[in-house]
Coordinates of C-alpha atoms in Angstrom, one line a residue:
M1 CA 50.7 75.2 -100.4
R2 CA 53.9 74.7 -102.1
S3 CA 54.1 77.3 -104.8
P4 CA 55.3 76.1 -108.2
F5 CA 56.1 79.7 -108.9
R6 CA 59.5 80.8 -107.7
S7 CA 60.7 84.3 -107.2
P8 CA 64.5 84.9 -107.5
P9 CA 66.3 84.0 -104.3
S10 CA 66.7 87.0 -102.0
R11 CA 69.4 87.7 -99.6
P12 CA 69.1 88.9 -96.0
G13 CA 67.9 92.4 -95.5
T14 CA 64.7 94.3 -95.6
G15 CA 63.8 95.8 -98.9
G16 CA 66.1 97.2 -101.6
H17 CA 68.3 99.1 -99.0
G18 CA 69.1 95.9 -97.1
R19 CA 69.9 94.0 -100.3
A20 CA 72.2 96.8 -101.4
L21 CA 74.1 96.8 -98.1
F22 CA 74.5 93.0 -98.3
A23 CA 75.9 93.3 -101.8
V24 CA 78.4 95.9 -100.6
A25 CA 79.4 93.6 -97.8
Q26 CA 80.1 90.8 -100.3
C27 CA 82.4 93.0 -102.2
V28 CA 84.5 94.0 -99.2
P29 CA 86.9 91.0 -99.3
F30 CA 87.7 91.5 -103.0
A31 CA 88.0 95.3 -102.4
I32 CA 90.7 94.5 -99.8
A33 CA 92.5 92.3 -102.2
L34 CA 92.5 95.1 -104.8
L35 CA 93.8 97.5 -102.1
V36 CA 96.7 95.2 -101.3
V37 CA 97.5 95.0 -105.1
G38 CA 97.5 98.8 -105.3
I39 CA 99.8 99.1 -102.3
E40 CA 102.2 96.3 -103.3
F41 CA 102.6 97.6 -106.9
S42 CA 103.2 101.2 -105.8
P43 CA 106.1 103.0 -104.1
A44 CA 104.3 102.3 -100.8
H45 CA 105.0 98.6 -101.1
F46 CA 107.1 98.8 -97.9
L47 CA 103.9 98.7 -96.0
Y48 CA 103.1 95.3 -94.5
T49 CA 99.8 94.0 -96.1
G50 CA 99.9 90.4 -94.9
P51 CA 97.1 90.8 -92.2
L52 CA 94.8 92.3 -94.8
L53 CA 95.1 89.3 -97.1
T54 CA 94.7 86.9 -94.2
A55 CA 91.4 88.5 -93.2
T56 CA 90.0 88.2 -96.8
P57 CA 88.6 84.6 -96.5
A58 CA 87.4 85.2 -93.0
L59 CA 85.3 88.2 -94.1
A60 CA 84.0 86.3 -97.1
A61 CA 82.8 83.5 -94.8
V62 CA 80.4 86.0 -93.1
T63 CA 78.4 86.9 -96.2
M64 CA 79.2 84.1 -98.7
G65 CA 78.8 80.4 -98.9
P66 CA 81.6 77.8 -99.1
K67 CA 82.2 78.5 -102.8
G68 CA 82.4 82.3 -102.3
T69 CA 84.8 81.8 -99.4
M70 CA 87.0 79.5 -101.4
S71 CA 87.1 82.1 -104.2
A72 CA 88.2 84.8 -101.8
A73 CA 90.9 82.4 -100.4
C74 CA 92.2 81.8 -104.0
V75 CA 92.2 85.5 -104.7
A76 CA 94.2 86.2 -101.5
L77 CA 96.7 83.4 -102.4
A78 CA 97.1 84.7 -106.0
V79 CA 97.7 88.2 -104.8
S80 CA 100.2 87.0 -102.3
V81 CA 102.1 85.1 -105.0
A82 CA 102.0 88.0 -107.4
T83 CA 103.2 90.5 -104.9
A84 CA 106.0 88.3 -103.6
T85 CA 107.2 87.7 -107.2
Y86 CA 107.0 91.4 -108.1
N87 CA 108.9 92.5 -105.0
Q88 CA 111.4 89.6 -105.3
A89 CA 110.5 88.6 -101.7
W90 CA 110.7 84.8 -102.2
G91 CA 112.9 83.1 -99.6
S92 CA 112.0 85.6 -96.8
Q93 CA 110.4 84.3 -93.7
Q94 CA 107.6 86.9 -94.0
V95 CA 106.3 85.5 -97.3
Y96 CA 106.0 81.9 -96.0
T97 CA 104.4 83.1 -92.8
N98 CA 101.8 84.9 -94.8
F99 CA 101.1 81.8 -96.9
L100 CA 100.7 79.7 -93.8
A101 CA 98.4 82.3 -92.2
I102 CA 96.2 82.5 -95.4
F103 CA 96.0 78.7 -95.6
L104 CA 95.0 78.2 -92.0
V105 CA 92.4 81.0 -92.0
S106 CA 91.0 79.9 -95.3
A107 CA 90.6 76.3 -94.2
A108 CA 88.8 77.5 -91.0
S109 CA 86.7 80.0 -92.9
I110 CA 85.6 77.4 -95.5
A111 CA 84.7 74.9 -92.8
T112 CA 82.8 77.5 -90.8
S113 CA 80.9 78.7 -93.9
S114 CA 80.0 75.2 -94.9
A115 CA 78.7 74.4 -91.4
M116 CA 76.6 77.6 -91.4
H117 CA 75.3 76.8 -94.9
T118 CA 74.2 73.4 -93.9
R119 CA 72.5 74.7 -90.7
R120 CA 70.6 77.4 -92.6
R121 CA 69.5 74.9 -95.2
S122 CA 68.2 72.6 -92.5
E123 CA 66.3 75.4 -90.8
L124 CA 64.8 76.5 -94.1
D125 CA 63.7 72.9 -94.9
Q126 CA 62.1 72.8 -91.5
V127 CA 60.3 76.1 -92.0
R128 CA 59.1 74.8 -95.4
R129 CA 57.7 71.6 -93.9
I130 CA 55.8 73.6 -91.3
A131 CA 54.5 76.0 -94.0
A132 CA 53.4 73.0 -96.1
A133 CA 51.5 71.6 -93.2
A134 CA 49.8 74.9 -92.6
Q135 CA 49.0 75.1 -96.2
E136 CA 47.2 71.8 -96.1
V137 CA 45.0 73.2 -93.3
L138 CA 44.4 76.7 -94.8
V139 CA 44.2 76.1 -98.5
R140 CA 43.4 72.4 -99.1
P141 CA 44.0 70.7 -102.5
V142 CA 41.0 70.9 -104.8
P143 CA 39.5 67.4 -105.6
A144 CA 39.8 66.5 -109.3
R145 CA 36.1 65.6 -109.5
L146 CA 33.2 67.4 -107.7
G147 CA 29.7 66.3 -108.9
P148 CA 29.0 67.7 -112.3
V149 CA 32.5 69.4 -112.7
R150 CA 36.1 68.6 -112.9
A151 CA 38.3 71.1 -110.9
A152 CA 41.9 72.1 -110.1
G153 CA 43.5 74.9 -108.2
I154 CA 46.9 76.5 -107.9
Y155 CA 48.5 79.0 -105.5
L156 CA 51.4 81.1 -106.6
A157 CA 53.2 82.8 -103.7
A158 CA 55.1 85.9 -104.5
E159 CA 57.4 85.9 -101.5
T160 CA 60.5 83.8 -101.8
G161 CA 60.1 80.5 -99.9
A162 CA 56.5 81.2 -99.0
Q163 CA 53.8 78.5 -99.2
I164 CA 50.8 80.5 -98.1
G165 CA 49.7 84.1 -98.2
G166 CA 46.6 86.4 -98.3
D167 CA 45.0 84.7 -101.3
L168 CA 42.4 81.9 -100.7
Y169 CA 40.2 79.4 -102.5
E170 CA 38.1 76.4 -101.8
A171 CA 35.7 74.1 -103.7
V172 CA 33.2 71.9 -101.8
Q173 CA 30.4 69.6 -103.0
T174 CA 27.2 70.2 -101.1
R175 CA 23.5 69.3 -101.4
Y176 CA 23.0 72.6 -103.1
G177 CA 25.7 71.9 -105.7
V178 CA 29.4 72.6 -106.0
R179 CA 30.3 75.7 -104.1
M180 CA 33.5 77.6 -104.5
I181 CA 35.2 80.7 -103.1
V182 CA 38.2 82.7 -104.1
G183 CA 39.4 85.7 -102.3
D184 CA 42.2 88.2 -101.7
V185 CA 43.0 89.7 -98.3
R186 CA 44.5 93.2 -98.4
G187 CA 48.0 93.3 -97.1
K188 CA 50.7 90.7 -96.7
G189 CA 52.4 88.6 -94.1
L190 CA 50.8 87.0 -91.0
P191 CA 47.8 89.4 -90.8
A192 CA 46.8 88.5 -94.4
V193 CA 47.1 84.8 -93.6
R194 CA 45.0 85.2 -90.5
G195 CA 42.3 87.0 -92.5
A196 CA 42.3 84.2 -95.1
A197 CA 41.9 81.6 -92.4
V198 CA 38.9 83.5 -90.9
V199 CA 37.1 83.8 -94.2
L200 CA 37.8 80.2 -95.2
G201 CA 36.7 78.9 -91.9
A202 CA 33.4 80.7 -92.1
F203 CA 32.8 79.6 -95.7
R204 CA 33.5 75.9 -94.8
E205 CA 31.0 76.1 -92.0
A206 CA 28.2 77.9 -93.7
V207 CA 28.4 76.4 -97.1
H208 CA 26.7 73.2 -96.1
Y209 CA 23.6 74.5 -94.3
E210 CA 22.8 77.9 -95.9
D211 CA 20.8 77.6 -99.1
D212 CA 21.3 81.2 -100.1
L213 CA 24.7 82.1 -101.4
V214 CA 24.3 85.7 -100.1
E215 CA 23.9 84.3 -96.6
V216 CA 27.1 82.3 -97.0
M217 CA 28.9 85.5 -97.9
N218 CA 27.3 87.3 -95.0
H219 CA 28.7 84.6 -92.7
C220 CA 32.2 85.3 -94.0
A221 CA 31.7 89.0 -93.5
A222 CA 30.5 88.5 -89.9
A223 CA 33.4 86.3 -89.1
L224 CA 35.8 88.9 -90.3
Q225 CA 34.1 91.6 -88.2
R226 CA 34.3 89.3 -85.1
E227 CA 38.0 88.8 -85.7
K228 CA 38.6 92.6 -85.9
A229 CA 36.7 93.0 -82.6
V230 CA 39.1 90.7 -80.7
P231 CA 41.6 93.0 -78.9
G232 CA 45.1 92.6 -80.3
A233 CA 44.1 90.1 -83.0
V234 CA 44.6 92.6 -85.8
N235 CA 47.1 95.4 -85.9
A236 CA 46.0 99.0 -86.1
E237 CA 46.6 99.4 -89.9
A238 CA 44.7 96.2 -90.8
L239 CA 41.9 97.2 -88.4
A240 CA 41.6 100.6 -90.1
E241 CA 42.1 99.7 -93.7
G242 CA 41.7 95.9 -93.9
F243 CA 39.3 94.3 -96.3
V244 CA 38.9 91.1 -98.3
T245 CA 37.7 90.8 -101.9
A246 CA 35.7 87.6 -102.3
L247 CA 33.7 85.7 -104.9
I248 CA 31.4 82.8 -104.1
A249 CA 30.2 80.6 -107.0
Q250 CA 27.7 77.7 -107.1
V251 CA 27.3 75.2 -109.9
P252 CA 24.0 73.4 -109.3
D253 CA 22.5 70.6 -111.4
M254 CA 21.1 73.1 -113.8
A255 CA 23.3 74.5 -116.6
V256 CA 24.0 77.8 -114.8
V257 CA 26.6 79.2 -112.4
Q258 CA 25.4 81.5 -109.6
L259 CA 27.7 84.2 -108.3
V260 CA 28.0 86.6 -105.4
N261 CA 30.8 89.1 -105.9
R262 CA 32.1 91.3 -103.2
G263 CA 34.6 93.6 -105.0
H264 CA 36.6 90.7 -106.6
P265 CA 37.8 90.4 -110.2
P266 CA 35.0 88.8 -112.2
P267 CA 35.4 85.1 -113.2
L268 CA 36.0 84.2 -116.8
V269 CA 34.1 81.6 -118.9
L270 CA 35.7 79.9 -121.8
R271 CA 33.1 78.8 -124.3
Q272 CA 33.9 77.5 -127.8
G273 CA 37.3 79.2 -127.8
R274 CA 36.1 82.6 -126.6
V275 CA 36.4 84.1 -123.2
R276 CA 33.7 86.2 -121.5
A277 CA 34.0 88.0 -118.1
L278 CA 31.0 87.5 -115.8
M279 CA 30.6 91.1 -114.7
P280 CA 28.3 91.7 -111.7
A281 CA 25.1 93.7 -112.5
S282 CA 25.2 95.3 -109.0
P283 CA 28.8 95.8 -107.8
L284 CA 29.3 95.4 -104.0
P285 CA 32.2 96.5 -101.8
P286 CA 34.6 94.0 -100.3
L287 CA 34.1 92.2 -97.0
G288 CA 34.9 94.5 -94.2
L289 CA 33.4 97.5 -95.9
E290 CA 29.7 96.8 -95.2
D291 CA 29.1 100.4 -94.3
L292 CA 29.4 101.2 -98.0
I293 CA 26.4 99.0 -99.0
A294 CA 23.3 101.0 -99.8
G295 CA 20.0 99.8 -101.2
P296 CA 18.1 96.5 -101.2
P297 CA 19.8 93.3 -100.1
A298 CA 22.0 91.6 -102.6
K299 CA 21.0 88.6 -104.6
A300 CA 23.0 85.9 -106.3
E301 CA 23.3 86.4 -110.1
S302 CA 23.0 83.5 -112.6
Y303 CA 24.9 83.0 -115.8
P304 CA 24.8 80.2 -118.4
F305 CA 27.3 77.5 -117.7
T306 CA 26.7 74.6 -120.1
P307 CA 28.5 71.3 -120.7
G308 CA 31.9 71.9 -122.2
D309 CA 32.3 75.4 -120.6
R310 CA 35.3 76.2 -118.5
L311 CA 35.1 78.6 -115.6
L312 CA 38.2 80.3 -114.1
L313 CA 38.1 82.1 -110.8
H314 CA 41.3 84.1 -110.0
T315 CA 42.8 86.8 -107.9
D316 CA 44.2 90.1 -109.0
G317 CA 47.7 88.9 -108.7
V318 CA 47.2 87.2 -112.0
I319 CA 45.8 90.0 -114.1
E320 CA 48.0 92.7 -112.5
A321 CA 51.2 90.8 -113.1
R322 CA 53.5 93.0 -115.2
D323 CA 56.4 92.4 -117.6
R324 CA 59.5 94.6 -117.9
D325 CA 57.6 97.1 -120.0
N326 CA 55.0 97.4 -117.3
G327 CA 52.4 95.6 -119.4
F328 CA 49.7 93.5 -117.7
F329 CA 49.3 89.8 -118.2
G330 CA 46.6 89.0 -120.8
L331 CA 44.7 86.3 -119.0
P332 CA 41.7 86.1 -121.5
E333 CA 44.1 85.8 -124.4
A334 CA 46.1 83.1 -122.6
M335 CA 42.9 81.1 -121.9
E336 CA 41.9 81.3 -125.6
A337 CA 45.4 80.2 -126.7
A338 CA 45.5 77.3 -124.3
P339 CA 45.2 73.8 -125.9
A340 CA 42.3 71.5 -125.1
C341 CA 43.5 69.7 -121.9
P342 CA 42.3 68.7 -118.4
P343 CA 42.1 71.4 -115.7
T344 CA 45.4 70.6 -114.1
E345 CA 47.3 70.9 -117.4
F346 CA 45.3 74.0 -118.2
L347 CA 46.5 75.7 -115.0
E348 CA 50.1 74.6 -115.7
Y349 CA 49.8 76.3 -119.1
L350 CA 48.7 79.5 -117.5
H351 CA 51.4 79.3 -114.9
Q352 CA 54.1 78.9 -117.5
G353 CA 52.7 81.9 -119.4
L354 CA 52.7 83.9 -116.2
V355 CA 56.3 83.0 -115.5
R356 CA 57.4 84.0 -119.0
H357 CA 55.5 87.3 -118.8
T358 CA 57.0 88.4 -115.5
R359 CA 60.4 86.8 -116.0
G360 CA 59.9 85.1 -112.6
H361 CA 59.2 88.3 -110.7
L362 CA 55.7 87.9 -109.3
A363 CA 54.9 91.0 -107.4
D364 CA 51.8 89.7 -105.6
D365 CA 50.3 86.4 -104.6
A366 CA 48.0 84.8 -107.1
A367 CA 45.4 82.0 -107.0
L368 CA 43.6 80.2 -109.8
L369 CA 40.6 77.9 -109.5
V370 CA 39.2 76.3 -112.7
V371 CA 36.2 74.1 -113.2
D372 CA 34.9 72.3 -116.3
R373 CA 31.2 71.6 -116.7
L374 CA 30.6 68.0 -117.7
D375 CA 27.7 66.7 -119.8
D376 CA 25.0 64.8 -117.9
E377 CA 26.2 61.3 -119.0
T378 CA 29.8 61.9 -117.9
A379 CA 28.6 63.5 -114.7
R380 CA 26.5 60.4 -113.8

């Protein structure tokens, strides 16, 4: 889905090393201009520096947009004027030849840079449209009303320009009540998206005919194991260490919420201005780590969920978001401080708080799913 959370724009390159090299490349045209100034205002001014200044806008067009290229052209022109004045070279053919060369190269560089910028923007828009379509299939919008609850969901992608990632959620109304899932696939990139698609597909199929929440979770685990068994479907690292934390919740007609938690952060209930975490009585390992399960079969756990209560399901990208002082985001405190408002506005309030806390630098994908329990009369 389209993320309302924006990381700062990144430049080409992989990791910090690539960004550093790109920044150095952007400085090259201006470093050349400084070199020319140093030569022309020194005893070595007899050296011919015209070709260096002519190349300045052309080099800028490689790493900068039209504005940056125009700035480099203006710098080259200003240096040429200053050096010609300092060396009293006005009237010579060489000076006017340099001006003509700078003008022609600058015009061509600006036109080329503008065309490249337009093409890249068009390609990026196309990629975003494709990602938005994929998002609608993978993580569908949550209906505003599902039986006895009002609901809303939001996906915050950490990667710049990303629409989808390894976090997942879904809310479905079934004959057993409103059933929801929220999960987090270990890793990033396409393998994480593939894992999220597998788990969501199994959930959407099993949620309508399995009356036991544990069996619904088992279907998700079995689907993940089948995906790992397909040759070449999962890379070696994901096959050896991949897992998915998942939480399935059910809101039946009774004033309770039933949970099956497989290694996922516990949901939070806001009741009368106070937040409580619904910790599992018997913690279970994430999906994909079934070999670690020992003891009797798991059972769904029930917790009170009365009219007026607000339930928040989330991924660890929210509670592990850090500020500049390396402090975690206080999700329970943010929930308690939120004004009384519908689910959609409530999520937007949390989103804005997360943006302020991290200064726009979200390190991991994050998903939030909130449901409000309605009273019987409103539900009818």
